Short mmCIF file of C-alpha atoms and ligand atoms in Angstrom, two decimals:
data_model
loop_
_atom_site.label_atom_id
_atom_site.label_comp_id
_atom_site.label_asym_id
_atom_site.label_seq_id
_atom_site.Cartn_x
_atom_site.Cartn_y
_atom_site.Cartn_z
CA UNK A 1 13.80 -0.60 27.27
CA UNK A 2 16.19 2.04 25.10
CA UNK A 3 16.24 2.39 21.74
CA UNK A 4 18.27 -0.65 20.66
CA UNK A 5 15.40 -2.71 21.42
CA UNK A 6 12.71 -1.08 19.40
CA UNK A 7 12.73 -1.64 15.47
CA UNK A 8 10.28 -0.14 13.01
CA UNK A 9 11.66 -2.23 10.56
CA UNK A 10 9.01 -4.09 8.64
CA UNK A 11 9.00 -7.47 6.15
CA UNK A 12 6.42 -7.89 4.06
CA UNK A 13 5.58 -8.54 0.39
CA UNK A 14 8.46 -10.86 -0.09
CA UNK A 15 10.68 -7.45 1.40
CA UNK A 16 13.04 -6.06 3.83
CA UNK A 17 12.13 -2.46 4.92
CA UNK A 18 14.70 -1.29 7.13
CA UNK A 19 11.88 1.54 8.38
CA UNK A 20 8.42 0.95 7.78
CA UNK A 21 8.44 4.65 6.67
CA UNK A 22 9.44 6.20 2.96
CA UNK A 23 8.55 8.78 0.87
CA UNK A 24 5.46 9.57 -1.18
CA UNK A 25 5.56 9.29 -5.01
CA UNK A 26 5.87 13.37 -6.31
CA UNK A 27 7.99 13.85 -2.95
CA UNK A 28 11.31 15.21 -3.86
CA UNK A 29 11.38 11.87 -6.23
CA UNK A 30 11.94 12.96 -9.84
CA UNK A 31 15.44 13.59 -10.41
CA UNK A 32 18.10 11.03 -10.06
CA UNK A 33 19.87 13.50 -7.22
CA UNK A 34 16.77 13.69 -5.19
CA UNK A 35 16.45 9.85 -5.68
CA UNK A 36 20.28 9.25 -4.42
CA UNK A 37 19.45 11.54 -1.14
CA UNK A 38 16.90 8.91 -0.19
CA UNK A 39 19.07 6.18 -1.03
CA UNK A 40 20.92 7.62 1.82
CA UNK A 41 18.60 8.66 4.12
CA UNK A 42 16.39 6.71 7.06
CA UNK A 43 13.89 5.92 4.23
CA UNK A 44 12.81 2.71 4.63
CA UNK A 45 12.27 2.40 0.54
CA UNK A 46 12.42 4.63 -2.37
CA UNK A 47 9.57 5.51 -4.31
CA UNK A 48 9.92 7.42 -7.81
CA UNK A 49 7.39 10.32 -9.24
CA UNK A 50 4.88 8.34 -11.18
CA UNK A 51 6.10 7.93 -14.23
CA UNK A 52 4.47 7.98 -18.12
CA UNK A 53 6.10 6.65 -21.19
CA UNK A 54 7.94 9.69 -22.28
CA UNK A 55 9.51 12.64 -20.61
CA UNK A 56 6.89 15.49 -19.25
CA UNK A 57 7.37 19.15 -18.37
CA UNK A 58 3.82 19.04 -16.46
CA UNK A 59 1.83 21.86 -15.74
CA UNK A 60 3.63 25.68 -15.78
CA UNK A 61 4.90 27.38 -12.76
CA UNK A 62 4.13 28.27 -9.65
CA UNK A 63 2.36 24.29 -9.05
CA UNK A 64 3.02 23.61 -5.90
CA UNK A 65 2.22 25.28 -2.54
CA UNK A 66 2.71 24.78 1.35
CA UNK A 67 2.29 26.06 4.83
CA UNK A 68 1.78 25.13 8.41
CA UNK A 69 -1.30 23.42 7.87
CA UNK A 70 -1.21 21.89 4.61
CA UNK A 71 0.18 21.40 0.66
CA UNK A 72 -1.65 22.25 -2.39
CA UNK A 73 -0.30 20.87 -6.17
CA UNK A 74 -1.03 20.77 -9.73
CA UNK A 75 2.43 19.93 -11.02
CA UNK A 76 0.71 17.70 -13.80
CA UNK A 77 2.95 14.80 -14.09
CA UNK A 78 6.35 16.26 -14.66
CA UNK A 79 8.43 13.10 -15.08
CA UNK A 80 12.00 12.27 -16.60
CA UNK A 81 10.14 9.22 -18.66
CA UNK A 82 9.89 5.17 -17.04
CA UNK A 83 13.43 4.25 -18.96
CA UNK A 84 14.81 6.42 -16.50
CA UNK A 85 13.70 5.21 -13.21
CA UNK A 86 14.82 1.73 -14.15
CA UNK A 87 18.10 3.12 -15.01
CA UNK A 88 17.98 5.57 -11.43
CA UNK A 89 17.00 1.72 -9.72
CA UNK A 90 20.07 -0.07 -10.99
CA UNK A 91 22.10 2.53 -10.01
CA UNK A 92 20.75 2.58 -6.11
CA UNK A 93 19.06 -0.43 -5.02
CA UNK A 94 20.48 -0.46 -1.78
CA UNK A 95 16.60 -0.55 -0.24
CA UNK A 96 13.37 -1.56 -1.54
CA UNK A 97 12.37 0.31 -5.10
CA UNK A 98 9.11 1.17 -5.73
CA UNK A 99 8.04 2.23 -9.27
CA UNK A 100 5.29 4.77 -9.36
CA UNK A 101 3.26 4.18 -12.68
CA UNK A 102 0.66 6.65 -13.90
CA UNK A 103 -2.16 4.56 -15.25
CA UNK A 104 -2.58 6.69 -19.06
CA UNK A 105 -3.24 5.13 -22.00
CA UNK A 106 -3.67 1.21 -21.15
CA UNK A 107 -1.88 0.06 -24.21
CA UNK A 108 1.07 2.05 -23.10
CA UNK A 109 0.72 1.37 -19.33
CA UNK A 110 0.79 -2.43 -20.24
CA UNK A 111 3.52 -2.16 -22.11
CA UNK A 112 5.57 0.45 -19.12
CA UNK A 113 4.89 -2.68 -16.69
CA UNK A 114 5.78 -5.62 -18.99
CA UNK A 115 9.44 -4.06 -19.39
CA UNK A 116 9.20 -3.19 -15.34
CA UNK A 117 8.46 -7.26 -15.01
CA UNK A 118 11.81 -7.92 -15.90
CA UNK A 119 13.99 -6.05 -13.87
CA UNK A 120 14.89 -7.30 -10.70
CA UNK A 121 16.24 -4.02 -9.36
CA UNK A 122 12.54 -2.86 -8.71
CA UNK A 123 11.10 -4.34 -6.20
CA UNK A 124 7.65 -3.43 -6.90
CA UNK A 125 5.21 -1.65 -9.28
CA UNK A 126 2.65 1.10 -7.40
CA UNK A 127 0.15 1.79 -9.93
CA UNK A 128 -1.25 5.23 -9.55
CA UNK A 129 -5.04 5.68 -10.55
CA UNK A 130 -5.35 8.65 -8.95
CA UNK A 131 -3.76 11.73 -10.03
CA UNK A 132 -6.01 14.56 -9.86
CA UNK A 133 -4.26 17.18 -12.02
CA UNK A 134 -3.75 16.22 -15.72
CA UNK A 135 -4.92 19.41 -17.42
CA UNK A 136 -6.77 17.26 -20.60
CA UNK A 137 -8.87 14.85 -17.80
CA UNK A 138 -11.24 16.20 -15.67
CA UNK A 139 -11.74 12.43 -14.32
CA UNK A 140 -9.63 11.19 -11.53
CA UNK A 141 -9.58 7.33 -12.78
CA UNK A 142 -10.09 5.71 -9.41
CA UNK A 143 -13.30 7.25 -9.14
CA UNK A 144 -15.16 5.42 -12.09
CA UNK A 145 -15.30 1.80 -10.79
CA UNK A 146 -16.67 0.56 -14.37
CA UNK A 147 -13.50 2.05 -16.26
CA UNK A 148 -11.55 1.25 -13.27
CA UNK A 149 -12.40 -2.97 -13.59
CA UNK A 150 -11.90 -2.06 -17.43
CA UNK A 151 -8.30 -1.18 -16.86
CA UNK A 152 -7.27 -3.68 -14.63
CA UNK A 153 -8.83 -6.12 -16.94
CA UNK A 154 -6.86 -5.28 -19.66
CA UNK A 155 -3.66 -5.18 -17.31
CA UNK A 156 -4.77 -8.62 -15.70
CA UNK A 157 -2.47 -10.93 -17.81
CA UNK A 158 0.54 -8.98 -16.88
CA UNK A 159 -0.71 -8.72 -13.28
CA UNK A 160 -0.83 -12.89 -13.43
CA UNK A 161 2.67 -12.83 -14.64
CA UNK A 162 3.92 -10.69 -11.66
CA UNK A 163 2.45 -12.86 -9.40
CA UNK A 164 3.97 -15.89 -11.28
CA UNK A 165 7.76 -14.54 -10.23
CA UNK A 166 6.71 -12.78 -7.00
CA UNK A 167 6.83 -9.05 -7.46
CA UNK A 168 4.16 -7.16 -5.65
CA UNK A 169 2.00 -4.45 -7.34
CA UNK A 170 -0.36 -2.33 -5.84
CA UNK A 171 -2.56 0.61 -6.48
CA UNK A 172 -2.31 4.01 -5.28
CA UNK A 173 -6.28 4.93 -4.37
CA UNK A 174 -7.90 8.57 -4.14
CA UNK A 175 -9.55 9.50 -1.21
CA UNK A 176 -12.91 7.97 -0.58
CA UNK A 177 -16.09 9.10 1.32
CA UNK A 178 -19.09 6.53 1.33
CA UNK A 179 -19.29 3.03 1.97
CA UNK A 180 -20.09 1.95 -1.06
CA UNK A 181 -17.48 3.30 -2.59
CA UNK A 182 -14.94 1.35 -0.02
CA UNK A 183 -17.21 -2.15 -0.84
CA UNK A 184 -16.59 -1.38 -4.93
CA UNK A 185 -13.09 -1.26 -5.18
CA UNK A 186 -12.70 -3.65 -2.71
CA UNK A 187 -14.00 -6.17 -4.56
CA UNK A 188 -12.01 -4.37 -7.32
CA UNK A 189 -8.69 -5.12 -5.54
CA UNK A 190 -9.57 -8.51 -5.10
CA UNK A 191 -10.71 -9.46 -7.93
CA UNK A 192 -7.48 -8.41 -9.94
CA UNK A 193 -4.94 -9.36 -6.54
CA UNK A 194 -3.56 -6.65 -5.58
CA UNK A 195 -0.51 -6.97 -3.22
CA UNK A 196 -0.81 -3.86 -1.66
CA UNK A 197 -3.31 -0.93 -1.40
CA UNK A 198 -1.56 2.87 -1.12
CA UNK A 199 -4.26 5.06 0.41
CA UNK A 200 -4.18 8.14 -0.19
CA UNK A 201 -3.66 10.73 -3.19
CA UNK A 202 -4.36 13.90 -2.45
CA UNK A 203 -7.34 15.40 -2.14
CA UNK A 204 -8.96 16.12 -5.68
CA UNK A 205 -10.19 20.08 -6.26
CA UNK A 206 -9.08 21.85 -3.62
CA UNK A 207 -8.68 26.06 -3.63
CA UNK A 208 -6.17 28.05 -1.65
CA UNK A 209 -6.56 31.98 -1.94
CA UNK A 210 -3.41 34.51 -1.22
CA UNK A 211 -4.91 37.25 1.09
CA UNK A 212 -2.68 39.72 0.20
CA UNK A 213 -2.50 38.75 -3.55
CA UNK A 214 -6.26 38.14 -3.23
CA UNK A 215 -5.30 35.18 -6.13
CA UNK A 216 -4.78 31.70 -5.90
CA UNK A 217 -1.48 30.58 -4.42
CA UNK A 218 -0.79 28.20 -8.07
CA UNK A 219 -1.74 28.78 -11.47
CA UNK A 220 -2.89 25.88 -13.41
CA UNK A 221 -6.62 25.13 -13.57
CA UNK A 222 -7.15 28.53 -12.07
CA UNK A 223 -5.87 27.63 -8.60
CA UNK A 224 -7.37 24.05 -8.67
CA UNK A 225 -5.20 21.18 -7.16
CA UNK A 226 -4.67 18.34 -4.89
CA UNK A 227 -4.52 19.10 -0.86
CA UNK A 228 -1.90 17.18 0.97
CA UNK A 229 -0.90 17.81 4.37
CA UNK A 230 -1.80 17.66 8.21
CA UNK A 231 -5.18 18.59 6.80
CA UNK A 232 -5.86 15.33 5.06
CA UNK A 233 -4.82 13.05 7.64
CA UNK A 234 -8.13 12.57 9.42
CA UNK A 235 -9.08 11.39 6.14
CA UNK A 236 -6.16 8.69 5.52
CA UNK A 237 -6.60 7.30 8.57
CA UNK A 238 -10.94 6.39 7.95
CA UNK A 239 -10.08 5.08 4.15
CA UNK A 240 -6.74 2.76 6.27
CA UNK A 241 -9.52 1.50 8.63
CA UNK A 242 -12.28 1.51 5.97
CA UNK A 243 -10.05 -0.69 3.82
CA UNK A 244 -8.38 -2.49 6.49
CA UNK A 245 -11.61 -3.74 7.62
CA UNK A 246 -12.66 -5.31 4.12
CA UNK A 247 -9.06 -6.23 3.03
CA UNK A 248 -7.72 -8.82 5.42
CA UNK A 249 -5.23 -9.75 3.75
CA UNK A 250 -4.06 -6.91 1.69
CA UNK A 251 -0.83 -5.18 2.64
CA UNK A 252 -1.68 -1.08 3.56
CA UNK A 253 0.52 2.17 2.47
CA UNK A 254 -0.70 4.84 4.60
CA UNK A 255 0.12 8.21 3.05
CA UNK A 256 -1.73 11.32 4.18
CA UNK A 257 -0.75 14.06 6.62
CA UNK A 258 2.17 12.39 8.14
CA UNK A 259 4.31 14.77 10.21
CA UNK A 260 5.47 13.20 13.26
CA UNK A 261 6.67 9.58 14.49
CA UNK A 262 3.18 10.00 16.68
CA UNK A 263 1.41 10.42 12.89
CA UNK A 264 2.76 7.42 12.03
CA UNK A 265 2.03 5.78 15.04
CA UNK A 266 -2.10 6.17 13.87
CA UNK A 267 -1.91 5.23 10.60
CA UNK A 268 -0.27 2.00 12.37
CA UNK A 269 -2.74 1.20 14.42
CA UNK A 270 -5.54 2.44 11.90
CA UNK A 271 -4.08 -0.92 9.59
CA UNK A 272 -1.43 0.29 7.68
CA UNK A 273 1.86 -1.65 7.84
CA UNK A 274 4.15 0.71 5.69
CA UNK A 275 3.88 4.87 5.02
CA UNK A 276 4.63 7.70 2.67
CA UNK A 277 5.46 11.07 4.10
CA UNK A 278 5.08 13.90 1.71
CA UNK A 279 4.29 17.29 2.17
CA UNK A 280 6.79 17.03 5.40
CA UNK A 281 9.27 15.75 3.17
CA UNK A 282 8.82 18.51 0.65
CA UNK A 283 9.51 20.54 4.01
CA UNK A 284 12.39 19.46 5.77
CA UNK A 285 14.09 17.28 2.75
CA UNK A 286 15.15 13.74 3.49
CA UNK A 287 16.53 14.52 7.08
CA UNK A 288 12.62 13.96 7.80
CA UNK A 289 12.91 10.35 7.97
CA UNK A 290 15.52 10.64 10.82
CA UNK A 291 13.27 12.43 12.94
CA UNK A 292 10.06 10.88 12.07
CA UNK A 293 11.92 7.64 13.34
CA UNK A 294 13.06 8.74 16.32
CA UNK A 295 9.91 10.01 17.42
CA UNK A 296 8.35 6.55 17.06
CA UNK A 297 10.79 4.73 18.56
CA UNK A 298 10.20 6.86 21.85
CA UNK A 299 6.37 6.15 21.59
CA UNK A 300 7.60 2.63 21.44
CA UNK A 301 9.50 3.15 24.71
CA UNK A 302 6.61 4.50 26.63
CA UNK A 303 4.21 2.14 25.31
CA UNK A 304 6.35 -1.21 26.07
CA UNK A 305 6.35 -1.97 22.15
CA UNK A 306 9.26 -3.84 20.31
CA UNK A 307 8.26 -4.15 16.94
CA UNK A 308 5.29 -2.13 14.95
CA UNK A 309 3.85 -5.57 14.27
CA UNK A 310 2.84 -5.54 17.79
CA UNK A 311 0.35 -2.82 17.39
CA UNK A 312 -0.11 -2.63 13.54
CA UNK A 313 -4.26 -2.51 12.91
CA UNK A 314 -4.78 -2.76 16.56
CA UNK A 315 -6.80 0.73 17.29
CA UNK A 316 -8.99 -0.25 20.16
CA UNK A 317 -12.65 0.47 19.72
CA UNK A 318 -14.75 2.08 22.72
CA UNK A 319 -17.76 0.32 21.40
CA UNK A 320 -17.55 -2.66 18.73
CA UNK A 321 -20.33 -1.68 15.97
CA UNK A 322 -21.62 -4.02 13.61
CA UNK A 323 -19.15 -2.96 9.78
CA UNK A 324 -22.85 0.01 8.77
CA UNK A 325 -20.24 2.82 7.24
O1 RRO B 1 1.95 15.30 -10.79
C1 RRO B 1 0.91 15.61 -10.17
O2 RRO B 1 0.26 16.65 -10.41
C2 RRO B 1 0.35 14.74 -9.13
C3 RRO B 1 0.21 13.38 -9.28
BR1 RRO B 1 0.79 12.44 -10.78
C4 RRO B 1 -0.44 12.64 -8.27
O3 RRO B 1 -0.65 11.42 -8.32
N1 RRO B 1 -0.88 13.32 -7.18
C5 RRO B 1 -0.71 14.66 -7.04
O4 RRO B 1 -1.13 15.23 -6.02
N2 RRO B 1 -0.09 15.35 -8.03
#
């Protein structure tokens, strides 16, 4: 076997992902430059910084924070507006185009994803319940199950029509801890038929104190943000399986803590079939996708694999235990 006979392409949803890896929404995403460079990188698809109905600054400066171990944000939504992401998707579409969509107001949201309906240079529609950082919520929206089914209800007609002419949408999920919690919005993404589940955002209220500064390493919410990073990937990889397990047929975007084609490799067997690097990306830039690729393709080798399908939601279990968590 070489490397000319392994392919981490993937096709699902109706799509043709040249990788099975991308970027995560908020990921070097927001301008239309940063959006061209992964146009033309190894990217398997792009995916834009969820967007709201107008243009947002976000939260002030310094937001965002990284080192070895992890990444800590409260950039607050700092968008260019949803007009311009449909524009930045007509001028690319040379992969797969995935709309980010920050579920605000619902009258507004609906009316963000009935204009998304009808163009055919996005692919699909990631609807993201889970931003932990808007400075006016304390509420991360994925967390309330009753005003969660409340939203999606109101979205539902629209959601009918996008399954009428075949374009996915999906819903970009916080981290969750209990079992209950995984058998809610499961039913949740049932009942409302969701293509695809994106697990996870990052990881709501986290701190991270300067030693020498003594301070917080960002400044909104007094050093409160979302934790991203080889830190949270433990994490991603039990709410994959925990979702994988009740969501047969529900396509999985892994995004947590990715770093290496091996990190990939996990949330792959763990039941994802596409991912969203992040923090590495914010890292290394877009040359991160080359890498992360390679790396997978030469666990591939070792491991006799030719295509991910081969091994997608296929971790072995030392002992099978009845579904208790
Ligand atoms: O912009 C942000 O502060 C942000 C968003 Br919308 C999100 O979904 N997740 C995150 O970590 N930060």
């Amino acid at each position: 076997m070489n490397v000319k006979s392994v392919s981490t392409e993937s096709k699902v949803l109706g799509l043709s992902f040249s990788s099975c890896v991308m970027n995560a929404s908020g990921a070097l995403c927001t301008s239309f430059e940063e959006l061209r460079s992964l146009d033309e990188s190894y990217a398997g698809a792009i995916v834009s910084k969820s967007c709201s109905q107008m243009e947002r600054e976000g939260n002030p400066k310094p937001r965002y924070f990284h080192n070895q171990d992890l990444s800590l944000n409260s950039m607050g939504l700092p968008n260019n507006g949803y007009s311009y992401y449909i524009l930045s998707s007509q001028k690319l579409n040379r992969k797969p185009f995935i709309m980010s969509v920050a579920a605000l107001d619902k009258i507004i949201t609906y009316q963000i994803l009935e204009v998304i309906l009808q163009e055919s240079t996005v692919s699909m529609v990631e609807l993201n319940v889970s931003c932990p950082n808007l400075c006016h919520s304390n509420q991360v929206l994925g967390n309330h199950f009753e005003d969660l089914d409340n939203y999606f209800s109101v979205m539902s007609p629209l959601f009918q029509k996008y399954k009428m002419i075949g374009k996915p949408y999906g819903v970009k999920l916080p981290p969750y801890w209990e079992g209950y919690q995984f058998d809610v919005v499961s039913k949740l993404i049932q009942k409302y038929q969701f293509d695809f589940v994106t697990t996870l955002n990052s990881v709501p209220n986290c701190l991270v104190i300067d030693t020498e500064t003594e301070s917080p390493v960002i400044i909104p919410k007094n050093g409160i943000g979302g934790l991203g990073g080889k830190f949270v990937k433990p994490v991603t990889l039990s709410n994959i399986y925990q979702l994988r397990c009740r969501l047969p047929d529900v396509v999985i975007i892994g995004c947590g803590g990715i770093e290496t084609g091996e990190d990939v490799f996990h949330h792959l067997l763990a039941g994802a079939s596409l991912v969203q690097v992040g923090t590495e990306l914010m890292k290394r830039g877009p040359s991160v996708f080359a890498k992360i690729e390679s790396e997978l393709k030469d666990i591939m080798i070792r491991k006799g694999y030719h295509h991910i399908g081969e091994f997608i939601g296929k971790m072995k279990l030392n002992v099978v235990n009845p579904m208790t968590y």
